[in-house]
XYZ file of C-alpha atoms in Angstrom:
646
model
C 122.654 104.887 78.049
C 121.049 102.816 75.360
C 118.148 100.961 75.397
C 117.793 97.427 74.432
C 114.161 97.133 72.817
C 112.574 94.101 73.448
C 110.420 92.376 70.914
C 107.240 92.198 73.654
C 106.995 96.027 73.120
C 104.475 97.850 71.282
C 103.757 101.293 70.580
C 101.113 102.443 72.685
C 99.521 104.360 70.437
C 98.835 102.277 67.068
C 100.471 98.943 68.969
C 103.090 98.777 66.260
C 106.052 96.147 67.108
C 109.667 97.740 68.218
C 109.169 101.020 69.077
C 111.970 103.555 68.961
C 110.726 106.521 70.861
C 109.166 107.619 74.702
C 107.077 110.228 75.611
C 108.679 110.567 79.090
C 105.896 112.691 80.578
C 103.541 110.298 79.232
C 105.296 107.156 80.562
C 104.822 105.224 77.169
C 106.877 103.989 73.885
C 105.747 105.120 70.648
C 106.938 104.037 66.774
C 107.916 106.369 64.185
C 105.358 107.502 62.666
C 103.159 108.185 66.259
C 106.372 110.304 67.293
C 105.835 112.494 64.257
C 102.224 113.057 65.462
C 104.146 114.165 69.090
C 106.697 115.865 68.022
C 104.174 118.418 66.220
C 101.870 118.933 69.296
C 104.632 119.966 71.255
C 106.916 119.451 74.296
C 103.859 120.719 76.648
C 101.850 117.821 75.758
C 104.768 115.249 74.914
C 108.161 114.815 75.429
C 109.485 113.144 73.394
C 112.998 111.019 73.222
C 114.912 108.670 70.763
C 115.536 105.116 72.675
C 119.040 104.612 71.251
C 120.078 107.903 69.625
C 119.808 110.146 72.244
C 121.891 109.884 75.596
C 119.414 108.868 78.444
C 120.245 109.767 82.581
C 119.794 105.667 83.829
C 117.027 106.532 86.559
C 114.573 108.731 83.528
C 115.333 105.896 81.725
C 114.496 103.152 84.412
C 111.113 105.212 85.219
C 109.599 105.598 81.721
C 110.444 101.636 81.214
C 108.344 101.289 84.466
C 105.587 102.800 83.835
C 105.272 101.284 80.101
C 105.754 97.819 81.532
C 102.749 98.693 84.893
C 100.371 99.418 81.798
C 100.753 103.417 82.295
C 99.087 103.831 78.896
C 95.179 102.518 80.226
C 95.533 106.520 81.925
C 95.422 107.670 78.703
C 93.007 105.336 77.082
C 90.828 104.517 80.500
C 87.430 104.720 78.101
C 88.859 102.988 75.638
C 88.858 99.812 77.606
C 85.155 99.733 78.624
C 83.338 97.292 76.339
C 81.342 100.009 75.299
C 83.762 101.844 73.505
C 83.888 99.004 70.965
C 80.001 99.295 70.813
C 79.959 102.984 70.441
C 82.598 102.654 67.081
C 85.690 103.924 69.414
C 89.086 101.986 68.733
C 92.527 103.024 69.255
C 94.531 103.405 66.221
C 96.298 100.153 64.105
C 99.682 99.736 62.375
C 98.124 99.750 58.792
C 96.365 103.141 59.558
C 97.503 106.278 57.427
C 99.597 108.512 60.025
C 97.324 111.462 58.543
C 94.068 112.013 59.318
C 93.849 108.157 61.363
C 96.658 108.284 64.106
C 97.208 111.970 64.171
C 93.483 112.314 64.869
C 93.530 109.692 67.630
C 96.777 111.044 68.915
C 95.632 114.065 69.722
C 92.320 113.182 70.932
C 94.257 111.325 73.662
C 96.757 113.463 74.657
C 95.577 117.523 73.568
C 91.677 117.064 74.523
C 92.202 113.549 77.123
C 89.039 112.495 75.554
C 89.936 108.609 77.120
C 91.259 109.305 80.606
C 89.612 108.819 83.879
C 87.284 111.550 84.644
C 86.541 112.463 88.619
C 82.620 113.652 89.132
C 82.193 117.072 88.750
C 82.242 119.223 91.828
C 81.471 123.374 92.061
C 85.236 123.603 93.639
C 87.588 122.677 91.039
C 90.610 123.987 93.835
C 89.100 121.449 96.449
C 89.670 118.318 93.774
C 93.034 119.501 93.202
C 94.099 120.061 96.316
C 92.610 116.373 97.812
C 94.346 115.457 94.454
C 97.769 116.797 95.833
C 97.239 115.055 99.103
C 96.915 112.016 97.912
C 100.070 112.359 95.416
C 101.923 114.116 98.343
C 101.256 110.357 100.379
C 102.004 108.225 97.105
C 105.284 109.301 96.940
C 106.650 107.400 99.715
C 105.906 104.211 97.556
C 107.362 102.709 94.515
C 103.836 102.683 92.943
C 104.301 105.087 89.542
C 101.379 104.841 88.067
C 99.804 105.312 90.793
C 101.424 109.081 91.313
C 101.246 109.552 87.176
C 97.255 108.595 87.506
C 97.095 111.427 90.049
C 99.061 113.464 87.976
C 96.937 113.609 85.260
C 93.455 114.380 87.046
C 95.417 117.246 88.311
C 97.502 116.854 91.211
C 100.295 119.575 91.244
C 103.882 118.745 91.183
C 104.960 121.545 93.547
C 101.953 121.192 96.076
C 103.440 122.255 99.239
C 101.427 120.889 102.441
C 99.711 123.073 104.633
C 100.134 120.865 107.483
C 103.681 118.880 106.622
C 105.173 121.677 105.699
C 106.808 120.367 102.432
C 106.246 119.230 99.116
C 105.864 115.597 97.641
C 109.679 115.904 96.169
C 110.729 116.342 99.923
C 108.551 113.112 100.635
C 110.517 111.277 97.830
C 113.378 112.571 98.174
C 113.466 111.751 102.342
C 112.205 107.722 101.240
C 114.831 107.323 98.853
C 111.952 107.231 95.938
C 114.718 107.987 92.968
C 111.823 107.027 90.253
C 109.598 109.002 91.863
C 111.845 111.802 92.554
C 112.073 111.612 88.512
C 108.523 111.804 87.588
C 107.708 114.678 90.127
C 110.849 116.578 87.818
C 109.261 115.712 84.904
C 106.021 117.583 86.174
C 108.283 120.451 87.065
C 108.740 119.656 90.577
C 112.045 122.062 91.904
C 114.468 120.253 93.793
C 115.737 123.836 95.478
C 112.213 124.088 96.971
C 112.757 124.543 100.963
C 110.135 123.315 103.384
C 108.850 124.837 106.515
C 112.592 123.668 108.011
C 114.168 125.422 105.804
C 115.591 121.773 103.948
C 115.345 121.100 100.552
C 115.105 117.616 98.967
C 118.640 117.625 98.176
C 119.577 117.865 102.047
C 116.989 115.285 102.514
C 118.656 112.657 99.967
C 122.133 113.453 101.239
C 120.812 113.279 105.096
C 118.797 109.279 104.696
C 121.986 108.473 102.609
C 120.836 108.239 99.382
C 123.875 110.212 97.495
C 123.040 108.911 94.079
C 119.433 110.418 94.934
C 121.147 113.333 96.067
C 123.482 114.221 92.983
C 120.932 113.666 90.393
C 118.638 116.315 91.994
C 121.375 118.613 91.515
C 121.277 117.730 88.045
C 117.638 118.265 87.621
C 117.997 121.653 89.454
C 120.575 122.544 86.625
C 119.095 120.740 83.755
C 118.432 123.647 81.946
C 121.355 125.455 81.914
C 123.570 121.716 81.703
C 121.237 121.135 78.362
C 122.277 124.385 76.460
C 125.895 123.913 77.569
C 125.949 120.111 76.291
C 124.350 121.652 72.884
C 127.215 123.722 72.623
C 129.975 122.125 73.618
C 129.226 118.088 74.063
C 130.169 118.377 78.029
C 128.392 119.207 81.264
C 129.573 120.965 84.478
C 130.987 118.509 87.534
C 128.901 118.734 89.884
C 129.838 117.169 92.439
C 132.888 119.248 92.680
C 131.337 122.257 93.616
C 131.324 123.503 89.277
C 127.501 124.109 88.224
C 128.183 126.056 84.871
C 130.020 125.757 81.594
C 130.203 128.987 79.856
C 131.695 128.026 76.346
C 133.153 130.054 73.962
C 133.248 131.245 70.284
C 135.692 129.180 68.680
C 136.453 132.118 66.336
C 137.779 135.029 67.754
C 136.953 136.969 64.391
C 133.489 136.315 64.996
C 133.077 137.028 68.627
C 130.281 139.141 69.258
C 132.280 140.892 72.439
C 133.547 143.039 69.363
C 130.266 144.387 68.342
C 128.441 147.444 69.931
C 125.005 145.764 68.648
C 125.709 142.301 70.546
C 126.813 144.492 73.828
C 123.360 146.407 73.703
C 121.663 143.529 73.214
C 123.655 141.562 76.209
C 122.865 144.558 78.545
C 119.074 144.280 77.278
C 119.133 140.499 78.734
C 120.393 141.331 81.331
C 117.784 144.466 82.702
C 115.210 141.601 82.233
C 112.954 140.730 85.560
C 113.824 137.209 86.896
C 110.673 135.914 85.488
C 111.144 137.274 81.881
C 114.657 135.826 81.713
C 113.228 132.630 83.242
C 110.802 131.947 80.271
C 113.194 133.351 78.166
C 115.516 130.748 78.828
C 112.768 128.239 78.910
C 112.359 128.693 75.321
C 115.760 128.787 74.887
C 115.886 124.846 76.015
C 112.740 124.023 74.279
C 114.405 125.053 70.999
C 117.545 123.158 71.534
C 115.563 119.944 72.065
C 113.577 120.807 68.521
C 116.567 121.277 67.062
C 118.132 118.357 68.518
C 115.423 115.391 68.175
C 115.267 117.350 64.082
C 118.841 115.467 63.984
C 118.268 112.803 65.432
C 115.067 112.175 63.314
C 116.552 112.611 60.102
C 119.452 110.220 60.761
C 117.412 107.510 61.990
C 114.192 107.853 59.384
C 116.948 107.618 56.311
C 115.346 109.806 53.890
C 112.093 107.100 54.311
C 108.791 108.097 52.635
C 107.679 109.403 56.358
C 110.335 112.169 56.186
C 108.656 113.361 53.200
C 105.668 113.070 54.480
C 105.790 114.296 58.159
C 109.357 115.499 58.192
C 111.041 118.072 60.692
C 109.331 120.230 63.451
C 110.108 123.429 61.301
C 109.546 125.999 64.633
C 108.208 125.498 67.838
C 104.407 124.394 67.771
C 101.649 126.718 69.486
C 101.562 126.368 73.193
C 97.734 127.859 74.083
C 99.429 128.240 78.035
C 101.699 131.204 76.639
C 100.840 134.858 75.023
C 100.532 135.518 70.964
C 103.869 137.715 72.023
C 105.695 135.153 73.443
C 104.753 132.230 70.932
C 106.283 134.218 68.260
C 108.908 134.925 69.903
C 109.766 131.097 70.211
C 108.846 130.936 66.460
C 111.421 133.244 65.904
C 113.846 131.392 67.305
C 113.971 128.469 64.340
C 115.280 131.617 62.285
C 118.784 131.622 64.171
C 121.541 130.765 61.966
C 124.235 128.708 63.723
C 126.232 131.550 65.062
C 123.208 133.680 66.185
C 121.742 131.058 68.314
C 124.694 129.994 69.665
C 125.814 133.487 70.832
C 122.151 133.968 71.955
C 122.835 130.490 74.313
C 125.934 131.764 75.119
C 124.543 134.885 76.601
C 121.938 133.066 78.852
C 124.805 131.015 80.250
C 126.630 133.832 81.514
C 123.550 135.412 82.777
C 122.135 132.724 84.364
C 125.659 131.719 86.377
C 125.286 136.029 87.356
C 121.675 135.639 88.871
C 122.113 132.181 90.040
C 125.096 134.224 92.193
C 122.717 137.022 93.482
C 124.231 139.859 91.385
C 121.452 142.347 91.163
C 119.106 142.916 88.177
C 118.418 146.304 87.068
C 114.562 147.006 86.539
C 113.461 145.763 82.452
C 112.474 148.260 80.262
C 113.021 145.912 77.763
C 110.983 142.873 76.677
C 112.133 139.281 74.828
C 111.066 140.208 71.110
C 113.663 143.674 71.630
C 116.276 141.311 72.542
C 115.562 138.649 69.980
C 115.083 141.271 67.349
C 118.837 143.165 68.302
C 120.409 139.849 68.294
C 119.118 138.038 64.892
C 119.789 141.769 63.665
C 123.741 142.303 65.507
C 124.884 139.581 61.951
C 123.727 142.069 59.269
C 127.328 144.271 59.461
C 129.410 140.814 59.863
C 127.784 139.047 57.580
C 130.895 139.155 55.188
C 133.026 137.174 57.627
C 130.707 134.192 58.407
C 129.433 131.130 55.689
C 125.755 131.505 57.248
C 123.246 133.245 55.526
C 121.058 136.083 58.164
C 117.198 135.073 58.151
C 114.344 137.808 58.935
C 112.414 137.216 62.148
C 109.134 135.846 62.182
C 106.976 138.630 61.838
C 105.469 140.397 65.530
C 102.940 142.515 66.480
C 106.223 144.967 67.381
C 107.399 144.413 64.608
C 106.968 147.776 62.669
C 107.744 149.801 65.793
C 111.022 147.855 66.922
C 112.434 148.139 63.059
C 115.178 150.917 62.886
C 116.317 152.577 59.320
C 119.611 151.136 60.021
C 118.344 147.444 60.592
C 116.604 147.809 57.261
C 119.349 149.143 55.382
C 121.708 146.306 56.896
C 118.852 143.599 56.261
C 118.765 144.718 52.554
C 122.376 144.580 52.254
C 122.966 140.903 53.654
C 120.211 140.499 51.270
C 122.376 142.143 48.411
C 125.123 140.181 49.395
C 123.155 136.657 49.379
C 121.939 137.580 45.742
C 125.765 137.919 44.209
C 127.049 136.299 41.734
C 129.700 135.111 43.502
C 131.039 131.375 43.962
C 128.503 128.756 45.900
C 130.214 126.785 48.870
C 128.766 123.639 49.704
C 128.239 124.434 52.836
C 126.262 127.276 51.459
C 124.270 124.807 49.565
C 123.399 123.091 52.155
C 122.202 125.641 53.936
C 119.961 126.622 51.079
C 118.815 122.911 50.210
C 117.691 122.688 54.134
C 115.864 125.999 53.996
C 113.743 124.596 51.140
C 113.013 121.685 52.461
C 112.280 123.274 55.759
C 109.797 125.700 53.562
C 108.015 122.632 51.702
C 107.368 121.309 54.900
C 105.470 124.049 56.062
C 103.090 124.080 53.236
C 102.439 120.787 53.041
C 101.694 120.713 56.808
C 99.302 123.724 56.346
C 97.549 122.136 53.412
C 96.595 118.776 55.676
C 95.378 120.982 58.246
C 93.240 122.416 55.533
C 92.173 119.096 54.286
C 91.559 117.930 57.690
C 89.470 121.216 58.875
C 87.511 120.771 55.646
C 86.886 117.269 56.300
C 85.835 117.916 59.872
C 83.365 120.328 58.445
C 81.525 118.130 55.891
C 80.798 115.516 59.199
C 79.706 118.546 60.926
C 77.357 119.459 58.228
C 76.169 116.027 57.243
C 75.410 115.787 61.065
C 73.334 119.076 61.014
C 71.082 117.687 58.556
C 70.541 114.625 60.267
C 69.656 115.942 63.238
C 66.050 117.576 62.370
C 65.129 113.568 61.580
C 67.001 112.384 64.644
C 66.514 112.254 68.610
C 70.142 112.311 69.473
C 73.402 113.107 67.396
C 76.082 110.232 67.486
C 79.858 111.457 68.402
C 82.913 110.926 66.452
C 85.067 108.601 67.260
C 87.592 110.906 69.417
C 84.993 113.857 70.389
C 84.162 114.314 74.057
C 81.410 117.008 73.932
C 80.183 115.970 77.506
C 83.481 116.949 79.107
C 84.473 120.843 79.204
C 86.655 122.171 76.888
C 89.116 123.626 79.386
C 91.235 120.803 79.952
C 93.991 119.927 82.298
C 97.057 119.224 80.341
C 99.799 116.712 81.440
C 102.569 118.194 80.214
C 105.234 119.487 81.723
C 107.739 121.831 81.275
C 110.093 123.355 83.925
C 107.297 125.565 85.393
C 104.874 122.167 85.723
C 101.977 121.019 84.554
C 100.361 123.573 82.190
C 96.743 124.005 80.948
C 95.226 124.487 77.843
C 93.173 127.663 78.164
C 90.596 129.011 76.454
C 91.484 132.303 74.712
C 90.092 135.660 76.605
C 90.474 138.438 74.416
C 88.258 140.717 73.712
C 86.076 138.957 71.888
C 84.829 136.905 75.122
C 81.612 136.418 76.203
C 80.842 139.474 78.692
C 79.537 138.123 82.649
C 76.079 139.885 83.031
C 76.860 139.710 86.908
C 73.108 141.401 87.096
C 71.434 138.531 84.683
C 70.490 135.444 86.914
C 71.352 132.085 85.063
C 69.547 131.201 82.330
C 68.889 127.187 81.526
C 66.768 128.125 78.283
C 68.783 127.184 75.388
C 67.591 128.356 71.337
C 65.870 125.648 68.949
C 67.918 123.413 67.457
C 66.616 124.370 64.061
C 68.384 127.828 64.895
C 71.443 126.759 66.238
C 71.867 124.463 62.872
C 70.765 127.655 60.655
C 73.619 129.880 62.315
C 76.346 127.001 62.438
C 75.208 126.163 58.320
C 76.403 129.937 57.866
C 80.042 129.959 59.792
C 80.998 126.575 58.523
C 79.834 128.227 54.752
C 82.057 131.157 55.238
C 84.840 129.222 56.985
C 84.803 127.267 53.611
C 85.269 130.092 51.411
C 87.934 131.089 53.839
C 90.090 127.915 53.781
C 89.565 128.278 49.863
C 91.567 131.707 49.874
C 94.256 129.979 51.869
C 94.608 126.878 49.247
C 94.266 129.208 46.951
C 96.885 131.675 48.272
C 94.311 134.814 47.768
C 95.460 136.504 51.273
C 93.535 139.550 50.269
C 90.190 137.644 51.036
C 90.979 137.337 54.324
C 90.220 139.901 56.131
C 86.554 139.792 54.037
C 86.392 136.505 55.202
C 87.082 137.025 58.866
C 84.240 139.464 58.788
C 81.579 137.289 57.636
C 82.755 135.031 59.858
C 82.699 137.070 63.061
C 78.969 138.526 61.546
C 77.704 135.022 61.657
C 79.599 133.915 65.161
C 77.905 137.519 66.573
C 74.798 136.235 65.268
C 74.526 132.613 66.620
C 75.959 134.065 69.919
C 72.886 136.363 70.401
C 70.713 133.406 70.500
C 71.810 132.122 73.648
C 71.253 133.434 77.110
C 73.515 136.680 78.103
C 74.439 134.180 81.476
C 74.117 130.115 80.212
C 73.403 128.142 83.164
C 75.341 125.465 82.072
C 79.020 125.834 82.441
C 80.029 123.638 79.520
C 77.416 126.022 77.072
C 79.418 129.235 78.356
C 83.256 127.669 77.783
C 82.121 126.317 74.018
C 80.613 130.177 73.732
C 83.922 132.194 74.892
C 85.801 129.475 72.425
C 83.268 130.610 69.562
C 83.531 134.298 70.109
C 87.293 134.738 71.194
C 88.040 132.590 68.519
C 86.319 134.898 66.422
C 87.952 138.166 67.918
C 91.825 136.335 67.701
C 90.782 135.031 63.647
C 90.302 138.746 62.635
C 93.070 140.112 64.721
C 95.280 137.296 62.573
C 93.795 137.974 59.494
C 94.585 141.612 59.738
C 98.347 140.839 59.653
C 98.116 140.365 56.040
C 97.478 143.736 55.042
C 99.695 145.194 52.213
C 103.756 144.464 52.310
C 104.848 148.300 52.702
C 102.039 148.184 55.856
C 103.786 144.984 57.797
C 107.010 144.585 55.498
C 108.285 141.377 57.572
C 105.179 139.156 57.988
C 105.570 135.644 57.367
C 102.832 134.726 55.337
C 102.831 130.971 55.852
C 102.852 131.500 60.022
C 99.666 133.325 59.553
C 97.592 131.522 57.428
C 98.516 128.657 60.411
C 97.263 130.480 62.989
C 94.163 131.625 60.898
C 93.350 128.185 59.999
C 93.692 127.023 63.795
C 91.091 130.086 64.670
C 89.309 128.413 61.568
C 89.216 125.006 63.251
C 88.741 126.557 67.120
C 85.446 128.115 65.771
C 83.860 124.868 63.547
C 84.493 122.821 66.828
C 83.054 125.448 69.170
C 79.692 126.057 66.728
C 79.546 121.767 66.470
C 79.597 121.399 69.881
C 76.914 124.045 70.370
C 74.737 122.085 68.175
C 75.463 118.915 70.274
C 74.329 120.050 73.313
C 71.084 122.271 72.252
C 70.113 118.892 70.516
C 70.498 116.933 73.288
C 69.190 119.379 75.772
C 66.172 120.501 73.444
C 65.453 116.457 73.194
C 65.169 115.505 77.145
């Protein structure tokens, strides 16, 4: 269904005229260039969809245009409307402002760190607030007020709440009041329409028994979204469900190619399928989330035209960071951008069929296996048939597994599909376009990495600048999108299929230990001291980001060192147990940040040591630890200063 824009709308983030673009968990419409800034945070903070390019189910449609038009965007910019924001220097972002460092920045304050929104008074219970939260969504429901349930939403009311007393969860509600729009937002927050309450009903009976049938069969639709998405990427259909047929199972068009010929594909078929329930579940969940990269990648390059914001912004190249998942299981969706054609769609192929087996209730064999195994056999399965299809094979993103998982025989194959791609043999076009893509896919990459070095480095000279202000000052004045008064462990509103998901802090090793013996401590270090530790990190994180620019990898794992010396250091001047709950979360960011920048770092070590790593991913990540670690150390500073000064 397409969507007639009308010249009224603006994007909500930079107010730009005619937007082309929603963020459906977000309720809003965004322009070009503030989709870019979207698309790279990823689909747990925005989803994002094409107005006119992309097909649309009517009722998602009809609630995102309803919340835009009820004003859905003051949840995300609540602050932002106070008069005092304009005294303070706060403003939202403007058409004529630069999409990098201007609207990115204020994109992501808004949406990563909710720096704007609505914040409830702080209580020792965090599970009490959520659960009143959840009440009071579970009772919205029954309404046609969306922004009401969306407001709700994002201080942290859970999709999926089931009541202790009703005995069912706000989809039932919906679902029982004939609430389609809200039925559609409660998906969109990964509410499961299969979910039975204390009867034993699920919202689908409830839909079909009040007599709302539409309701009814587009519930069955969310249920099978998932699998209905990667059949409709295959093949351009979806299963009828309303005559009893839930799956499409497609096939390869070329029997010479079908992977039911080789022993490597069967192994690694049998491998998907000894995987738990819950591995296969967030297998496939990446799965989906990689078809809608690759997906909106089309769609953006056909409607941007080969504009100067292609250039500048371009594709998605893999699957951005999601903090909610494990190092193992990000890369593992990294890896997925490194499908060819025919890998990905056998891989797609093979979750079908497995899916339509468990959704059945044939029984799963206990997993010995885990998802980087079965990516790894399957990107490897081409190597030997290689000769018989146009696309070129691509080496995984490197793992931590990596050098275990590697056979002799996967190498040798590797090196030969390697051979063969070096021949001197005649150049299809379709070959060439292949290679043109992969280039431009690779310039992308490094000219995203070098404006997140430009932006870390320019984050760092405020920081310092601020340091040395703050001996002659009484108070240090925020940036415009820092929220240094609210905690760092945020609730994010995005949604996948498992619901709203928050961004952690990272808890690794490197975390700051509980003394449970130490009673809490409200003395915090000088200021002076805090500034003479932070002065050190931010001067080694320089000469860090300066071996990335400069490509001298070896100087990394030096430079992680210092780095962690210096973090160990400032650490130590605090209390073993802050009182203050907001000086322990920006402590356990500072020190696991630490602990997870050398851990990166030492993934450059020589080529015959980790022959497969991906050079570019990991100077990412280190940079993000980078960037984690100047934040955690500024904020520091900000609250001894303020504390130190009352």
């Amino acid at each position: 269904m397409a969507k007639r824009l009308r010249s009224s709308e603006l994007c909500a983030d930079c107010s730009a005229q005619d937007p082309c673009w929603a963020s459906i968990n977000r309720g809003i419409l965004i322009c070009d260039e503030c989709c870019s800034v979207h698309r790279s945070l990823g689909r747990h903070i925005s989803q994002v969809r094409h107005l006119k390019h992309t097909p649309w189910p009517p009722t998602l449609l009809q609630m995102v245009e309803t919340l835009y038009n009820n004003g859905a965007n003051s949840i995300w910019e609540h602050s932002l409307l106070d008069p005092a924001s304009v005294m303070s220097g706060r403003r939202k972002a403007n058409p004529q402002d630069k999409v990098h460092p201007n609207k990115a920045e204020f994109i992501r304050a808004k949406y990563q760190m909710l720096a704007f929104v609505h914040r409830l008074p702080c209580r020792e219970d965090d599970s009490v607030t959520a659960k009143d939260l959840s009440k009071q969504l579970h009772s919205s429901v029954r309404t046609g007020n969306l922004e009401t349930c969306l407001r709700l939403l994002s201080l942290g009311a859970q999709a999926n709440f089931f009541h202790p007393e009703k005995g069912n969860t706000p989809l039932h509600v919906a679902a029982k009041a004939g609430q389609t729009l809200q039925a559609e937002l409660l998906a969109v927050y990964g509410a499961d329409p299969g979910t039975q309450d204390s009867n034993g009903k699920t919202p689908v009976d409830y839909a079909r028994q009040g007599g709302h049938h539409e309701l009814a069969e587009r519930l069955v639709e969310i249920q099978y979204e998932l699998t209905d998405r990667l059949a409709f990427y295959l093949c351009g259909r979806k299963p009828e469900h309303k005559n009893g047929q839930h799956f499409v199972i497609p096939q390869m068009a070329d029997r010479r190619l079908s992977l039911d010929l080789s022993e490597l594909a069967k192994a690694a078929k049998k491998k998907l399928q000894s995987l738990s329930n819950h591995l296969f579940e967030e297998l496939a969940m990446d799965v989906y989330d990689e078809v809608d990269r690759r997906e909106t990648d089309a769609v953006w390059l056909a409607t941007q035209n080969h504009s100067t914001l292609v250039t500048e912004t371009t594709v998605v190249p893999f699957l951005p960071v999601n903090p909610e998942y494990s190092s193992t299981r990000n890369q593992g969706r990294q890896k997925l951008a490194r499908f060819n054609a025919h890998e990905f769609a056998t891989l797609v192929i093979d979750i079908l069929s497995d899916a339509k087996r468990r959704q059945q209730g044939n029984p799963v064999s206990g997993s010995k296996e885990n998802v980087e195994l079965i990516l790894k056999s399957i990107s490897n399965q081409h190597s030997s048939e290689s000769q018989d299809n146009d696309q070129p094979d691509y080496d995984s993103v490197a793992s931590d597994e990596d050098t275990d998982l590697e056979t002799n025989a996967a190498k040798s194959n590797r090196q030969k599909s390697l051979d063969s791609d070096l021949s001197d043999g005649p150049v299809t076009a379709q070959e060439y376009m292949q290679v043109k893509n992969a280039l431009v896919a690779s310039e992308v990459k490094i000219q995203q990495l070098m404006k997140v070095n430009i932006n870390l480095s320019d984050e760092l000279r405020v920081m310092q600048k601020k340091a040395s202000k703050l001996e002659k000052q009484s108070s240090v004045s925020e940036s415009d999108y820092d929220n240094p008064t609210a905690p760092l462990e945020l609730e994010e509103t995005g949604s996948g299929r498992k619901g709203r998901q928050r961004s952690i802090i990272w808890q690794g090793e490197g975390s700051i230990p509980e003394d449970t013996d130490t009673a809490p401590s409200s003395s915090l270090p000088s200021t002076e001291d805090v500034i003479r530790k932070t002065e050190q990190i931010t001067k080694n994180i320089q000469e860090l980001l300066r071996a990335a620019q400069e490509n001298k990898h070896d100087s990394y794992i030096p430079c992680s060192e210092r780095i962690h010396v210096a973090v160990t250091e400032m650490a130590a001047l605090f209390p073993k147990k802050p009182k203050s709950e907001l000086v322990r979360t920006s402590l356990r960011l500072l020190t696991s940040s630490a602990y997870r920048l050398q851990s990166e770092c030492k993934k450059t070590l020589p080529v015959e040591t980790c022959p497969t790593t991906d050079i570019q991913l990991v100077t990412q990540q280190v940079i993000q630890c980078a960037y984690d670690i100047a934040k955690a150390a500024k904020q520091l500073v900000t609250i001894t200063t303020k504390e130190n000064n009352n």
